[in-house]
Each structure stands twice: as C-alpha cells, then as structure tokens.
Amino acid sequence: MKISSRNSRTPFVMVDKAVLMNETLSVYDKVIYCILCAYADKDSRSCFPSYQTIARKTGCSRRKAISVVAHLEELGLIEKKEQRNAIGDSTSNLYTIKPMDVSAEQSGETSALDDEQLALPSEREIPAQYLFKQKQLDGTQSSTYRSEAFDRLKEQIEYDYFEENFPNRIGFIDSLLGYMLELRQEGRPDIRRLLDNVDSSVIFEFLEEMKGKNFAGVRNVGAYIKKSFAEFLREREVLMATLE
C-alpha cells in the first residue's frame, strides 16, 4: 500500500466527532486516537508511528501506549497490521483509522462502546481476594466483577509499575481497584467520568494522601476508603481546573 505523507503545514486534523464526544472513552483513548489521526494520510487514513513516538507525543509510557492502542483496536476504532522489513524484522505497525459505529446509539440501543460493555464480565472469575459482592433484591450475594474489568483497570493505572516499585502497597492497590469497580457499578456519570481519567499518577497521589491515615474507630474501612477516593477525585478535578 502506498501511503503519501501528510502535509506538515496543515494546521488541522480530521477527527471523528463521535469519538471526541463519547463519554465512555478515557482521555488516553481520545488523545492517542487524535495522534494517529494526525499522522494518518488523508486518503487512506493510514499511518505507522512507532509505540515510542505515540508515547512521546501523548506524554505517557510506552507500556501505556501499547495498552491504549490495543483497546482502540478492540473497540474497532483502528485496524492494526504488523509489518516486517526485508530481512523479517518487525517494524512499526500500520494503523488504519476507522469511524465510530453510532448506529446502535442512534436506535436507542447500547453500542459497542457503552459503559456496560466496557466492564463486560468474562467467564473466568477474578481471585477471591479481589472479588467484590453486590446485594441483589432477593438479599443474596452474586459475583459482580470479573477478571476482564479488573485487568483493564490494572492496565489503565500501569499496575506493573507499582508491583515493581511499591510491592508493599499492592494489597491496598488491589483493594482500591475493587472499590473503583464498585463506584463504576453504582452508575453515577460524574464519578464514571472521573474514573475513566484515573492513571498511575492519580493512584500515586491518593497513596500519598492516605499515608499515615489512622483507621482506628472506623467501623467499615472499605466504605471509608471508597468514599475518600471519590471525594479525592472530585477535589483533584477542581484543583486541576484552577491551574489551567
């Protein structure tokens, strides 16, 4: 496939409006999608920036770039084709930008990008220590969160970084991820939006916020941490807005 280069003097980039306006996509999803659009040829809508380039332009780690690209591919917003040079070594992937399918949304049904779909449970249950329960109307307990949603959160916050550098806090982070899943399940749009923007820096800030906290006298520590995290996200958003 012959791909012409985008005119570097062109000051604007064509981006699918539905992607930008979608409330279920994270900031990283949208930024990396926009970066791929910026590199894409206007006719073929294809480009081939390296993961390192994508990460540098986004301001994130290479691991995060790989994770987000995989997520965009899973959502059908891009097609990825692996490429090799003449001697068989891997080179930059070829990406083709795809429009968002909004037909289901327009018909009043849930689309492939619906909030519920993003947290779709898999058949394999997550380990018991990460499994959170939700009371049903009949008073019984059922497994609500599965490994797929939990693993996606781990990718979102770059869990491996904490596992390597803060192994003594992994237990707390595991619990925090569970509370994040509970907050998302509660369905408040403002909280879901804030949760979509949680990354490693947010987790690190909250760890510092909770350092030295005295839980003596707290009857339900889990509920306290979950509430504290939701309040922390709201306060952080207000603070960030004042700095802009």
PDB file of N, CA and C in Angstrom, residues 7-14:
ATOM      1  N   ASN A   7       0.744  16.661   4.721  1.00  0.00           N
ATOM      2  CA  ASN A   7       1.385  17.964   4.611  1.00  0.00           C
ATOM      3  C   ASN A   7       1.617  18.524   6.008  1.00  0.00           C
ATOM      4  N   SER A   8       2.894  18.719   6.381  1.00  0.00           N
ATOM      5  CA  SER A   8       3.214  19.163   7.735  1.00  0.00           C
ATOM      6  C   SER A   8       2.729  20.576   8.010  1.00  0.00           C
ATOM      7  N   ARG A   9       2.406  21.331   6.935  1.00  0.00           N
ATOM      8  CA  ARG A   9       1.942  22.703   7.128  1.00  0.00           C
ATOM      9  C   ARG A   9       0.439  22.766   7.409  1.00  0.00           C
ATOM     10  N   THR A  10      -0.259  21.643   7.258  1.00  0.00           N
ATOM     11  CA  THR A  10      -1.694  21.627   7.520  1.00  0.00           C
ATOM     12  C   THR A  10      -1.939  21.782   9.023  1.00  0.00           C
ATOM     13  N   PRO A  11      -2.646  22.842   9.436  1.00  0.00           N
ATOM     14  CA  PRO A  11      -2.799  23.101  10.876  1.00  0.00           C
ATOM     15  C   PRO A  11      -3.921  22.330  11.549  1.00  0.00           C
ATOM     16  N   PHE A  12      -4.759  21.633  10.755  1.00  0.00           N
ATOM     17  CA  PHE A  12      -5.913  20.960  11.334  1.00  0.00           C
ATOM     18  C   PHE A  12      -5.865  19.458  11.058  1.00  0.00           C
ATOM     19  N   VAL A  13      -6.569  18.717  11.902  1.00  0.00           N
ATOM     20  CA  VAL A  13      -6.631  17.261  11.780  1.00  0.00           C
ATOM     21  C   VAL A  13      -8.094  16.838  11.756  1.00  0.00           C
ATOM     22  N   MET A  14      -8.435  15.938  10.834  1.00  0.00           N
ATOM     23  CA  MET A  14      -9.797  15.407  10.760  1.00  0.00           C
ATOM     24  C   MET A  14      -9.956  14.289  11.796  1.00  0.00           C
TER      25      MET A  14
END
